[in-house]
PDB file of N, CA and C in Angstrom:
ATOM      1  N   UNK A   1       9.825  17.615   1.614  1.00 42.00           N
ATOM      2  CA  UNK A   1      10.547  16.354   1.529  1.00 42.00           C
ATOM      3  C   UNK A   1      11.149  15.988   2.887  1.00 42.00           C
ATOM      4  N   UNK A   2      11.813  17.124   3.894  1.00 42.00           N
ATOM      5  CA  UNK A   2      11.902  16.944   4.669  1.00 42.00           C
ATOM      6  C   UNK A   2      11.213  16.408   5.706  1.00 42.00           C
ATOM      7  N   UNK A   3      10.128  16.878   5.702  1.00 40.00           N
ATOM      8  CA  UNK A   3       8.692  16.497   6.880  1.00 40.00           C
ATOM      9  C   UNK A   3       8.662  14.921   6.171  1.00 40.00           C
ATOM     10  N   UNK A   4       8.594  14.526   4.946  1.00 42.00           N
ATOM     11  CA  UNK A   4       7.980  13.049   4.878  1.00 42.00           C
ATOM     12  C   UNK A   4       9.152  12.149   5.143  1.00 42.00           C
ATOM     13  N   UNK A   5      10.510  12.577   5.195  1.00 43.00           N
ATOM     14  CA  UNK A   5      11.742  11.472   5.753  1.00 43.00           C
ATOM     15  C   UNK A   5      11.489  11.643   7.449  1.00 43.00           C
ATOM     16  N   UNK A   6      10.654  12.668   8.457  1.00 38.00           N
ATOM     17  CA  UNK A   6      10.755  12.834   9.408  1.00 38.00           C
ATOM     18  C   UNK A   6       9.530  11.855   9.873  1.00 38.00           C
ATOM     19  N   UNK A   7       8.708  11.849   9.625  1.00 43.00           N
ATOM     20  CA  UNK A   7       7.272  11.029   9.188  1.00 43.00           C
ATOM     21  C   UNK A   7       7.464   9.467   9.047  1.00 43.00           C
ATOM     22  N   UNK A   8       8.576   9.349   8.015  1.00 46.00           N
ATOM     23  CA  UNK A   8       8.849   7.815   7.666  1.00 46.00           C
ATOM     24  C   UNK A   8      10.063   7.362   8.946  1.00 46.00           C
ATOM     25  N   UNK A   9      10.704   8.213   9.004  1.00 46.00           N
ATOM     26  CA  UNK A   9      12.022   7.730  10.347  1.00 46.00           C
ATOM     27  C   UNK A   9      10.666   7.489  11.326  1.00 46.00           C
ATOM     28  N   UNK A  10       9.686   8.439  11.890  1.00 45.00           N
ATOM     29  CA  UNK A  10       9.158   8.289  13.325  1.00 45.00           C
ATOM     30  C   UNK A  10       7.974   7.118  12.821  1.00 45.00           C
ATOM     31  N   UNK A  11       7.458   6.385  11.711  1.00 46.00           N
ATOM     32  CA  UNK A  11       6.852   5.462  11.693  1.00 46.00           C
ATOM     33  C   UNK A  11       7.506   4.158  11.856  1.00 46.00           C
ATOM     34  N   UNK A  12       8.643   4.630  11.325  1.00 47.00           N
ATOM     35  CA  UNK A  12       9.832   3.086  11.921  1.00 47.00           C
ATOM     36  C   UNK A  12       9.937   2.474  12.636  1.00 47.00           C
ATOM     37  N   UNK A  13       9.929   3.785  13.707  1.00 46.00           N
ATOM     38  CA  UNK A  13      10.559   3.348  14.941  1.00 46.00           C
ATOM     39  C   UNK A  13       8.874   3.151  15.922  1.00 46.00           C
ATOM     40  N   UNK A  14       8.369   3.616  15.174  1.00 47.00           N
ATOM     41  CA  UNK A  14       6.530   3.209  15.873  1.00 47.00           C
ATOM     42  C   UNK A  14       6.286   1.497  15.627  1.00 47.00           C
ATOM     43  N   UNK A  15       6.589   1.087  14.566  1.00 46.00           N
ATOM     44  CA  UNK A  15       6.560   0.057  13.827  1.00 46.00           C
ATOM     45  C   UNK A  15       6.733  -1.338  14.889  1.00 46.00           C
ATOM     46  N   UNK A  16       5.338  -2.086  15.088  1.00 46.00           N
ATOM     47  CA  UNK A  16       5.863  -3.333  15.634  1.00 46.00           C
ATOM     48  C   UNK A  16       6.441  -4.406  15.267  1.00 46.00           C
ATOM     49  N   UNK A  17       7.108  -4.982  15.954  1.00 42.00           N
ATOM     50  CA  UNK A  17       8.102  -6.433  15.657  1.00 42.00           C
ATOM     51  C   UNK A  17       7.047  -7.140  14.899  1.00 42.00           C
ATOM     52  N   UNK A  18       8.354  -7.471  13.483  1.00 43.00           N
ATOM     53  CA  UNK A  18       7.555  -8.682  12.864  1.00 43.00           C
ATOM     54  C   UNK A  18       6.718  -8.166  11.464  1.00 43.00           C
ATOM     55  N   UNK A  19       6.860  -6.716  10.972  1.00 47.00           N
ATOM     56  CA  UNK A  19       5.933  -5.903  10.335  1.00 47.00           C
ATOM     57  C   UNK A  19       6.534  -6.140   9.022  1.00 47.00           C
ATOM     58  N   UNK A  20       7.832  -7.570   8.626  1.00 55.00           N
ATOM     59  CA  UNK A  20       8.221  -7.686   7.310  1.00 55.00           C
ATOM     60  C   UNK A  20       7.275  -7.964   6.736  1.00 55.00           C
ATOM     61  N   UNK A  21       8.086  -8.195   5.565  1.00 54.00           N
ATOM     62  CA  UNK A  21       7.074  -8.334   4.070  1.00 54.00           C
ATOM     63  C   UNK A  21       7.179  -9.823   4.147  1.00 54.00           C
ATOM     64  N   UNK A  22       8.278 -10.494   5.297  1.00 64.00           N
ATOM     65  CA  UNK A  22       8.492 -11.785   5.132  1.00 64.00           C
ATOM     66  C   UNK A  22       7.083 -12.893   6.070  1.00 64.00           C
ATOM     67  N   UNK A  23       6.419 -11.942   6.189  1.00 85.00           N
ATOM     68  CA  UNK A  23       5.669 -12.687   7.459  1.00 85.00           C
ATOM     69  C   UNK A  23       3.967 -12.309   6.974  1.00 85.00           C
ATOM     70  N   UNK A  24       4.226 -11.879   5.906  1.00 94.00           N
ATOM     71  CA  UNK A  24       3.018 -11.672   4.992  1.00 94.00           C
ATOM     72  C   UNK A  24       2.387 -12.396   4.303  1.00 94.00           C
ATOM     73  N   UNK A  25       0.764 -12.220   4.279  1.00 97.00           N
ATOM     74  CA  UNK A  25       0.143 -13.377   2.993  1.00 97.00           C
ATOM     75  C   UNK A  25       0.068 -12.280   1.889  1.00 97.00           C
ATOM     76  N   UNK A  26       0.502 -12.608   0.194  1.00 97.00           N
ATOM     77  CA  UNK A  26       0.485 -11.770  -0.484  1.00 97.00           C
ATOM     78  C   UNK A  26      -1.438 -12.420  -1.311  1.00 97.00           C
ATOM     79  N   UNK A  27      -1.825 -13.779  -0.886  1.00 98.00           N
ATOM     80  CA  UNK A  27      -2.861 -13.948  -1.477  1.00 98.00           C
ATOM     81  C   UNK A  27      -3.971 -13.248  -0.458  1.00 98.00           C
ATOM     82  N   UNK A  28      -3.677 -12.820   0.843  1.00 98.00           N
ATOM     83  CA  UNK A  28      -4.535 -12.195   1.555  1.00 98.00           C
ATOM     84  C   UNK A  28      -4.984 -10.781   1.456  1.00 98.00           C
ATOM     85  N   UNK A  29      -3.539 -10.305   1.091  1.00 98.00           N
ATOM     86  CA  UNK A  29      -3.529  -8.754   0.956  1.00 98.00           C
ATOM     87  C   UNK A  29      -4.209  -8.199  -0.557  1.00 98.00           C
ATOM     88  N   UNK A  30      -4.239  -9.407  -1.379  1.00 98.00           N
ATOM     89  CA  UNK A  30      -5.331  -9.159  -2.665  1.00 98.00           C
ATOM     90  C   UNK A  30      -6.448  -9.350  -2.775  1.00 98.00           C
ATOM     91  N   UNK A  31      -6.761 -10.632  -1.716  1.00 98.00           N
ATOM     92  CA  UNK A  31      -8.198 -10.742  -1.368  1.00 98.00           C
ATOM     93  C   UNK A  31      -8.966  -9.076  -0.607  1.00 98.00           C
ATOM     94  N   UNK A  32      -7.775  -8.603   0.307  1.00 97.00           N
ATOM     95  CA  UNK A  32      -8.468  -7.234   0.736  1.00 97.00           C
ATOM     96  C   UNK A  32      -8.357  -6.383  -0.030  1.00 97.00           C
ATOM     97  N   UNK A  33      -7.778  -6.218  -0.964  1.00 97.00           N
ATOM     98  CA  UNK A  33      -8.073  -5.150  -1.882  1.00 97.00           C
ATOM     99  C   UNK A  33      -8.849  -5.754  -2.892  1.00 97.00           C
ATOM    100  N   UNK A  34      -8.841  -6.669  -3.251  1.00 97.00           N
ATOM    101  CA  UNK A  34     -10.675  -6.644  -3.749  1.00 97.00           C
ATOM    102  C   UNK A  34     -11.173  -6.164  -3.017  1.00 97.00           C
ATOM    103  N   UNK A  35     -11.555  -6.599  -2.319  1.00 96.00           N
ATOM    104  CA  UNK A  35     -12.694  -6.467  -1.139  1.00 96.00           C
ATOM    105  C   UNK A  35     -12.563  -4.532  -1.232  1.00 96.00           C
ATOM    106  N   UNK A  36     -11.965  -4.149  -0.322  1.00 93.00           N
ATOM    107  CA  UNK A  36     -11.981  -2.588   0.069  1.00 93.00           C
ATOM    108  C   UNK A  36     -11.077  -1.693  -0.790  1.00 93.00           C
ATOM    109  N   UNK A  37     -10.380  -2.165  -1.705  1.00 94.00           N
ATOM    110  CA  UNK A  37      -9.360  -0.683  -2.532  1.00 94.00           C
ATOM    111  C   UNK A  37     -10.125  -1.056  -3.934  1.00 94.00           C
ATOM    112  N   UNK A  38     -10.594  -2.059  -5.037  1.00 96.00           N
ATOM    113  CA  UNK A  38     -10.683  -2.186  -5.997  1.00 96.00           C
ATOM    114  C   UNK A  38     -11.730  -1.058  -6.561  1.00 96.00           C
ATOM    115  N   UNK A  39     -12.852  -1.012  -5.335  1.00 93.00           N
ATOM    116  CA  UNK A  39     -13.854   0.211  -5.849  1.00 93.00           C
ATOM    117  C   UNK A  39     -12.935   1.601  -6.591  1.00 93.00           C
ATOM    118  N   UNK A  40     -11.770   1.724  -6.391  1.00 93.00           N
ATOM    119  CA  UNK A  40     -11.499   3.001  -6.591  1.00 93.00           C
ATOM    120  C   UNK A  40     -10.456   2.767  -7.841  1.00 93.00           C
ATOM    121  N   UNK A  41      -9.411   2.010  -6.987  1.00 95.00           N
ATOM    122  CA  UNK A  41      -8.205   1.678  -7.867  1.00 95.00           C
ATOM    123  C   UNK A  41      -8.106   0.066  -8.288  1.00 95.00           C
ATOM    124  N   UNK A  42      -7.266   0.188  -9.642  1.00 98.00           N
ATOM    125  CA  UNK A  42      -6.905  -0.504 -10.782  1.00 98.00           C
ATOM    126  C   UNK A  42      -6.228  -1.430  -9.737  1.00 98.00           C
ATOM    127  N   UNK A  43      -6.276  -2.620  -8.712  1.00 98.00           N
ATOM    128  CA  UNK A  43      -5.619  -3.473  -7.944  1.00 98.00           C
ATOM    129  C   UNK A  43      -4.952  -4.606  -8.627  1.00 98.00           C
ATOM    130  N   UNK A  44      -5.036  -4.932 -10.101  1.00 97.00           N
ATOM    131  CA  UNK A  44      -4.338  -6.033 -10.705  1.00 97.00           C
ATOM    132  C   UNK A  44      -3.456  -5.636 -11.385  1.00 97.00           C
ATOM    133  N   UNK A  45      -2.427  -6.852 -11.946  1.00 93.00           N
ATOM    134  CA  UNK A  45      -1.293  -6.271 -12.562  1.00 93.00           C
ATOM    135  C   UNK A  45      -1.492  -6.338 -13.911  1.00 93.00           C
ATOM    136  N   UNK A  46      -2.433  -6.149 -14.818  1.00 88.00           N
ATOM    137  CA  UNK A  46      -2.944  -6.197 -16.129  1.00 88.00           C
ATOM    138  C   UNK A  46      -3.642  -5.131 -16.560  1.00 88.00           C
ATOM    139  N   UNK A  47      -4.446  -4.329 -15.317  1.00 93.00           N
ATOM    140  CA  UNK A  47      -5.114  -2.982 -15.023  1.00 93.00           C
ATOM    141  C   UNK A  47      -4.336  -1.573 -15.311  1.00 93.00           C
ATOM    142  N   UNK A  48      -4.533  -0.743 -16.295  1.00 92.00           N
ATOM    143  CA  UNK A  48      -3.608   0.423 -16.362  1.00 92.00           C
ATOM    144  C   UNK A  48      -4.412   1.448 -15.643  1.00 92.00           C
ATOM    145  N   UNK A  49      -5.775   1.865 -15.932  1.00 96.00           N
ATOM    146  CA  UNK A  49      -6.967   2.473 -15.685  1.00 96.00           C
ATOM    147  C   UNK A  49      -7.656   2.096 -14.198  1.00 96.00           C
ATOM    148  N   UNK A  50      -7.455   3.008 -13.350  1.00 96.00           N
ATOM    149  CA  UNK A  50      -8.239   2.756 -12.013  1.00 96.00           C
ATOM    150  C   UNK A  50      -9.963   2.977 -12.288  1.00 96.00           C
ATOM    151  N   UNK A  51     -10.764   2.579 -11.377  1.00 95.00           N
ATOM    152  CA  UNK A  51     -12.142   2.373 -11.707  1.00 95.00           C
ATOM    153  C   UNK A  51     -12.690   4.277 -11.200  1.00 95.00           C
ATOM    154  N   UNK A  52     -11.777   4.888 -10.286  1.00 93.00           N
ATOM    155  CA  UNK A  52     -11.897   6.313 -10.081  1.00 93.00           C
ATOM    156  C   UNK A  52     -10.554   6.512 -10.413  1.00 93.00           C
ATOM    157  N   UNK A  53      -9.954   7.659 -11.860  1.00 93.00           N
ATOM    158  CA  UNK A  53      -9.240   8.209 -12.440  1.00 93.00           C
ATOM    159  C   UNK A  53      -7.944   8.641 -11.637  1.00 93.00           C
ATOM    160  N   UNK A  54      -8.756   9.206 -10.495  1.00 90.00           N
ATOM    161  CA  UNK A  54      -7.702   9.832  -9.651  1.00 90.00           C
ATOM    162  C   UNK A  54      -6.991   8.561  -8.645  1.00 90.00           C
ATOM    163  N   UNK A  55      -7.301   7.759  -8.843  1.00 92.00           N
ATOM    164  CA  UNK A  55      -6.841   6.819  -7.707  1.00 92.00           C
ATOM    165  C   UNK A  55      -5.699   6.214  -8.802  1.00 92.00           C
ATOM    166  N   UNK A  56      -4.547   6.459  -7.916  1.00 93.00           N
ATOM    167  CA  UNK A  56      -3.106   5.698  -9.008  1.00 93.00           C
ATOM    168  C   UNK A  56      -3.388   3.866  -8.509  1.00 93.00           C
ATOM    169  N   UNK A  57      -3.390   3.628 -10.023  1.00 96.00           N
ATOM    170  CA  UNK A  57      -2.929   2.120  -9.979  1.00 96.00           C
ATOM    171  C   UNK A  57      -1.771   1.288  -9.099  1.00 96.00           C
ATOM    172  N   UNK A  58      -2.719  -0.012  -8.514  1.00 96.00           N
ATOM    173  CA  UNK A  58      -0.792  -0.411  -7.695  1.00 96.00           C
ATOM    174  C   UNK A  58      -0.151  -0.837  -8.310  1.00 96.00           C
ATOM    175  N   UNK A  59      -0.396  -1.247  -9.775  1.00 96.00           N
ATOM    176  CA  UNK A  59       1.005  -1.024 -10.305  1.00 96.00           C
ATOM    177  C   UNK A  59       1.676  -0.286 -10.808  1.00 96.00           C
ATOM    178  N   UNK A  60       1.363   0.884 -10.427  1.00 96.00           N
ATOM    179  CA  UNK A  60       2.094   2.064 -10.765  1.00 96.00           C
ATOM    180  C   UNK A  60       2.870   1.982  -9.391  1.00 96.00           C
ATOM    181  N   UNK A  61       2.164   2.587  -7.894  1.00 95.00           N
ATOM    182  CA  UNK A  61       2.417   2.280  -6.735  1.00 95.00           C
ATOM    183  C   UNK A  61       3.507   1.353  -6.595  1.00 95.00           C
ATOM    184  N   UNK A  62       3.240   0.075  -7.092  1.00 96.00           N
ATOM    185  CA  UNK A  62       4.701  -0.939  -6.751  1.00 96.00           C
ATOM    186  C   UNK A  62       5.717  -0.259  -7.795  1.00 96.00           C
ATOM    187  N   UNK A  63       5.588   0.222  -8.992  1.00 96.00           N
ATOM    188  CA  UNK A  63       6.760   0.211  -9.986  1.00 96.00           C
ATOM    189  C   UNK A  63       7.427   1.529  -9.267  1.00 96.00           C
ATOM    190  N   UNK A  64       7.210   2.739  -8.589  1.00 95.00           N
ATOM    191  CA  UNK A  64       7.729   3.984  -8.467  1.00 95.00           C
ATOM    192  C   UNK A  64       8.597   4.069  -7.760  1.00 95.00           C
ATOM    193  N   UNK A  65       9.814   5.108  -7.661  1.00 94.00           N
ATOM    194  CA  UNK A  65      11.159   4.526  -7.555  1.00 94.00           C
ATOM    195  C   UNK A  65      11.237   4.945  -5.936  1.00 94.00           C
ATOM    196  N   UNK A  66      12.191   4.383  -5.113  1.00 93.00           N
ATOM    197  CA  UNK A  66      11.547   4.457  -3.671  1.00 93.00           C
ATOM    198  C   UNK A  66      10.394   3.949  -3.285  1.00 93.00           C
ATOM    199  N   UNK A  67       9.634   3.221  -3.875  1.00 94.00           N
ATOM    200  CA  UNK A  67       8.553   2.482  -3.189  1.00 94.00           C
ATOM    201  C   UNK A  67       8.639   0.965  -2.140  1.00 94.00           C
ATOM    202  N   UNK A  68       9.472   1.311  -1.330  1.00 95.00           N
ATOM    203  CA  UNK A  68       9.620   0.517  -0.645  1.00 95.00           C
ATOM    204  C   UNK A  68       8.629  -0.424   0.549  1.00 95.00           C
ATOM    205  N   UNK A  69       8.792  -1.288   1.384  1.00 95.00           N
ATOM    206  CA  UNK A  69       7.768  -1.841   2.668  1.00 95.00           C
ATOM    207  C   UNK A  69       7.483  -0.448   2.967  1.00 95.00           C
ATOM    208  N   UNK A  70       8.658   0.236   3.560  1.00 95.00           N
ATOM    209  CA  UNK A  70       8.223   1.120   4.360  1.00 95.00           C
ATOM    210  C   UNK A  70       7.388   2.028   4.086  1.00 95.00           C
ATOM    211  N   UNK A  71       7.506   2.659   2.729  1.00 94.00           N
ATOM    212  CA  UNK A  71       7.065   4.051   2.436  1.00 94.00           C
ATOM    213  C   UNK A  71       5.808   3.469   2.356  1.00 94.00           C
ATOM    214  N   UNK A  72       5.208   2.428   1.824  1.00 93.00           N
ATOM    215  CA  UNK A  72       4.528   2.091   1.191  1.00 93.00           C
ATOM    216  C   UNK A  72       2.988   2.049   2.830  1.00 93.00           C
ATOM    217  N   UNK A  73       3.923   1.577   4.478  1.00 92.00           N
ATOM    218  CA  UNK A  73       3.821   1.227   4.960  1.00 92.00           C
ATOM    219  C   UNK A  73       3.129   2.830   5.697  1.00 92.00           C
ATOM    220  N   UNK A  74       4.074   4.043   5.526  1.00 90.00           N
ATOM    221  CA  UNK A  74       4.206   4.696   5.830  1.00 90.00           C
ATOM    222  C   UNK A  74       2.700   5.545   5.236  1.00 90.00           C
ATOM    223  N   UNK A  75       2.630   5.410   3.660  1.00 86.00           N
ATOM    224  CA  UNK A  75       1.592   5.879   2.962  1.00 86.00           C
ATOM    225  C   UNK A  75       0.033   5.399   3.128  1.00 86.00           C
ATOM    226  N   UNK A  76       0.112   4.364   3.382  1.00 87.00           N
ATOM    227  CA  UNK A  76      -1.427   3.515   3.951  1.00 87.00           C
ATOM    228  C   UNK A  76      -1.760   3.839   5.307  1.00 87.00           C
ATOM    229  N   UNK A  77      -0.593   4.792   6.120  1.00 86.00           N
ATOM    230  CA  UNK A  77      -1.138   5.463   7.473  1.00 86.00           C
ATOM    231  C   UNK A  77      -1.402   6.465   7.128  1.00 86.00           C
ATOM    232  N   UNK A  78      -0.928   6.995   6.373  1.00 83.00           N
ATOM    233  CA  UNK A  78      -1.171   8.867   6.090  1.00 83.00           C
ATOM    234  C   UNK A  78      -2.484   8.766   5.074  1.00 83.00           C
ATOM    235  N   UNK A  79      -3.063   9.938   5.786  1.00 77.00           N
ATOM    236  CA  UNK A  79      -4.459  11.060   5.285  1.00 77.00           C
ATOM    237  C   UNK A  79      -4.054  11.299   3.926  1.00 77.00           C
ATOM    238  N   UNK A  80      -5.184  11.331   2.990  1.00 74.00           N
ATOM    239  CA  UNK A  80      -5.223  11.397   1.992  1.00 74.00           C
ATOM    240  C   UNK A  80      -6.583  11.981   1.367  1.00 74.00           C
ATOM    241  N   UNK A  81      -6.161  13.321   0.833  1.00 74.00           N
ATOM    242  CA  UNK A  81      -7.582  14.268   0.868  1.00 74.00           C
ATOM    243  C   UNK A  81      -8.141  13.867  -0.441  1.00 74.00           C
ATOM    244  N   UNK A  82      -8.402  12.843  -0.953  1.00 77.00           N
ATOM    245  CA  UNK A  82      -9.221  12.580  -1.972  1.00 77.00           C
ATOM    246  C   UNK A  82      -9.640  11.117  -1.757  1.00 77.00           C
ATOM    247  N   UNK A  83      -9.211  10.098  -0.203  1.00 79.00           N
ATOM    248  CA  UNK A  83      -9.397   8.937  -0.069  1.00 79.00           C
ATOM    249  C   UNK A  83     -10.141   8.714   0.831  1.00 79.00           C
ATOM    250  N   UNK A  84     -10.405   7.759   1.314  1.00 79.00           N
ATOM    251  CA  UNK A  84     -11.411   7.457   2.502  1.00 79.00           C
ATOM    252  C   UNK A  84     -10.332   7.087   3.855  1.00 79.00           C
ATOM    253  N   UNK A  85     -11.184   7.318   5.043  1.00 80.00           N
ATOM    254  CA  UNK A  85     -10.107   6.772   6.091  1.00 80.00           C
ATOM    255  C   UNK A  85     -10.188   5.633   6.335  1.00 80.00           C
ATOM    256  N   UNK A  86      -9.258   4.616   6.101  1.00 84.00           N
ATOM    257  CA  UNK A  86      -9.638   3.620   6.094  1.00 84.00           C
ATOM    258  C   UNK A  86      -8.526   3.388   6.664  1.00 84.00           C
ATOM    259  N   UNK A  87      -8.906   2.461   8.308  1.00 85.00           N
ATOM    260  CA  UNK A  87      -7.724   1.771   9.117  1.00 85.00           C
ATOM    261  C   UNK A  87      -7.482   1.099   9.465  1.00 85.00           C
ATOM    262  N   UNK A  88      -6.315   0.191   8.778  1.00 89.00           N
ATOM    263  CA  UNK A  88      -5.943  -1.449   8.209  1.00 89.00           C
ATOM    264  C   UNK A  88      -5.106  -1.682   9.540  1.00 89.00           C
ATOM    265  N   UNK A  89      -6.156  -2.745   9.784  1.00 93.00           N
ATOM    266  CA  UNK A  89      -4.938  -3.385  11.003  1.00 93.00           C
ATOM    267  C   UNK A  89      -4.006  -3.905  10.731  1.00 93.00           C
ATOM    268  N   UNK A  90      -2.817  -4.449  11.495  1.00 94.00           N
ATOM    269  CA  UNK A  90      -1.631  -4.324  11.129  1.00 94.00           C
ATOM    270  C   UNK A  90      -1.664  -5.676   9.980  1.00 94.00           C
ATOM    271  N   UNK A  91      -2.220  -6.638  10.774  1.00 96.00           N
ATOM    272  CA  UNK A  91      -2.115  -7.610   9.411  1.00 96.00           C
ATOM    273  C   UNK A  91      -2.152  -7.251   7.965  1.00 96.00           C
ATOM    274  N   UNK A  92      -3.735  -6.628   8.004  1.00 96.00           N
ATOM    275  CA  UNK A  92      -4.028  -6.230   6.637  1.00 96.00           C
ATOM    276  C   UNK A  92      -2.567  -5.206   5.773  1.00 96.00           C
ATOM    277  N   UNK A  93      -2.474  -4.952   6.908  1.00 95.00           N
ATOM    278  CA  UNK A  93      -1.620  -3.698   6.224  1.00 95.00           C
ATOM    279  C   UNK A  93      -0.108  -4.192   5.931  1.00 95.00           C
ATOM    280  N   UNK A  94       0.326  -5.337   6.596  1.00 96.00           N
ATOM    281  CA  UNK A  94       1.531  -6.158   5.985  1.00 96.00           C
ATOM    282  C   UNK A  94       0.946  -6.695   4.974  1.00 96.00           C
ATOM    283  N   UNK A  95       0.105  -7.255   4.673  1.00 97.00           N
ATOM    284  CA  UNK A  95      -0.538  -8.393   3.543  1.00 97.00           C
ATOM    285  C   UNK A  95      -0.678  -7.231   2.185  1.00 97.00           C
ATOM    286  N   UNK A  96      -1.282  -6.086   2.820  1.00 97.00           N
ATOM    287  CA  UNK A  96      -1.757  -5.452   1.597  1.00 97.00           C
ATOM    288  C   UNK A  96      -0.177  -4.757   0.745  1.00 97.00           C
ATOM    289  N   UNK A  97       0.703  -4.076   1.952  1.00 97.00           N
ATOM    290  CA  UNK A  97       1.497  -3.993   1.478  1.00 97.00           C
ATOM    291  C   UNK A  97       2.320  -4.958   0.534  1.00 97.00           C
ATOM    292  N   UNK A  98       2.485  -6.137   0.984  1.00 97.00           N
ATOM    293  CA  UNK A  98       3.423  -7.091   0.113  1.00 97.00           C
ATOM    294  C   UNK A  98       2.555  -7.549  -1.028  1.00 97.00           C
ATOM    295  N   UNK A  99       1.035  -7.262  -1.216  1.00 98.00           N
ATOM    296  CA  UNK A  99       1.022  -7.785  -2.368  1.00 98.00           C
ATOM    297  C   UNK A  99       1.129  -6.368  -3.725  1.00 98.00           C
ATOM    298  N   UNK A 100       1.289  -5.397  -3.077  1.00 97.00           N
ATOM    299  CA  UNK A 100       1.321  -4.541  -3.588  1.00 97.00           C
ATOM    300  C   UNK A 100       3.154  -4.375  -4.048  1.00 97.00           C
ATOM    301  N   UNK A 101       3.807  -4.594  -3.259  1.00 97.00           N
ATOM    302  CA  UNK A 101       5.073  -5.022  -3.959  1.00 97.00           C
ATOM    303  C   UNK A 101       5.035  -6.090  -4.618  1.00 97.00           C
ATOM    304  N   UNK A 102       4.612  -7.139  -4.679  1.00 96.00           N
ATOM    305  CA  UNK A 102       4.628  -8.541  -5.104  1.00 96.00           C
ATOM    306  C   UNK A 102       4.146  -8.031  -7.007  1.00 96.00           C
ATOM    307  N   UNK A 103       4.133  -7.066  -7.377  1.00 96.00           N
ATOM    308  CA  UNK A 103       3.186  -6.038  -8.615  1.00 96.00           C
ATOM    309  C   UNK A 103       4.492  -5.537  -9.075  1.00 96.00           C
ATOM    310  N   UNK A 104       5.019  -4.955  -8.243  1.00 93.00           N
ATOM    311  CA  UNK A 104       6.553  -4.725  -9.229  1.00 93.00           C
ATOM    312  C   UNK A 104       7.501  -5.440 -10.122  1.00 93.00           C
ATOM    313  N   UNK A 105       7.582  -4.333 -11.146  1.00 88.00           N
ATOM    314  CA  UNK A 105       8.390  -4.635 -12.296  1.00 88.00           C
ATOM    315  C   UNK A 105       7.347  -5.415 -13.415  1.00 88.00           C
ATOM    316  N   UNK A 106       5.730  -5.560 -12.976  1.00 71.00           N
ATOM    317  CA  UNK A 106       5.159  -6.105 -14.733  1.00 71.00           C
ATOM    318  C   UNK A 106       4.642  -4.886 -15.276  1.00 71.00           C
TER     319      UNK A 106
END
């Protein structure tokens, strides 16, 4: 737990100007996950069941407690031994993030 608050502090401060959720398209960041996350995971908010089992739904992802910009921001940089490497430029990765919050609480 320690290593991932050390991880999320030093992505912070890596973090370029402007990386809110306020400066985001949330219809863009769903268009890319169609596009590149839907193969795996459940990307709508009506979806309980991901299309690969092991891949958690984003609306699970948006509902979990601490799921904030950041972590969220923090988690789409980090390796993931059952995922593909896949590396979202920063746009994508504000867009994808906020629509992935934009899922919380249905």
């Amino acid at each position: 737990m320690k290593a991932m608050t050390l991880l999320a502090a030093a992505m912070a401060a890596g973090l370029p100007q402007g990386t809110a959720a306020q400066d985001a398209d949330i219809a863009a960041g769903k268009a890319y996950a169609e596009t590149i996350c839907a193969a795996c995971h459940a990307i709508l908010p009506d979806e309980e069941v991901s299309p690969l089992l092991a891949a958690t739904p984003f609306q699970e992802v948006a509902n979990t407690r601490g799921m904030t910009e950041l972590a969220l921001t923090v988690w789409l940089q980090s390796s993931h031994p059952t995922m593909p490497n896949i590396i979202l430029e920063q746009d994508d990765m504000r867009n994808v993030v906020a629509y992935i919050r934009s899922l919380k609480g249905g």
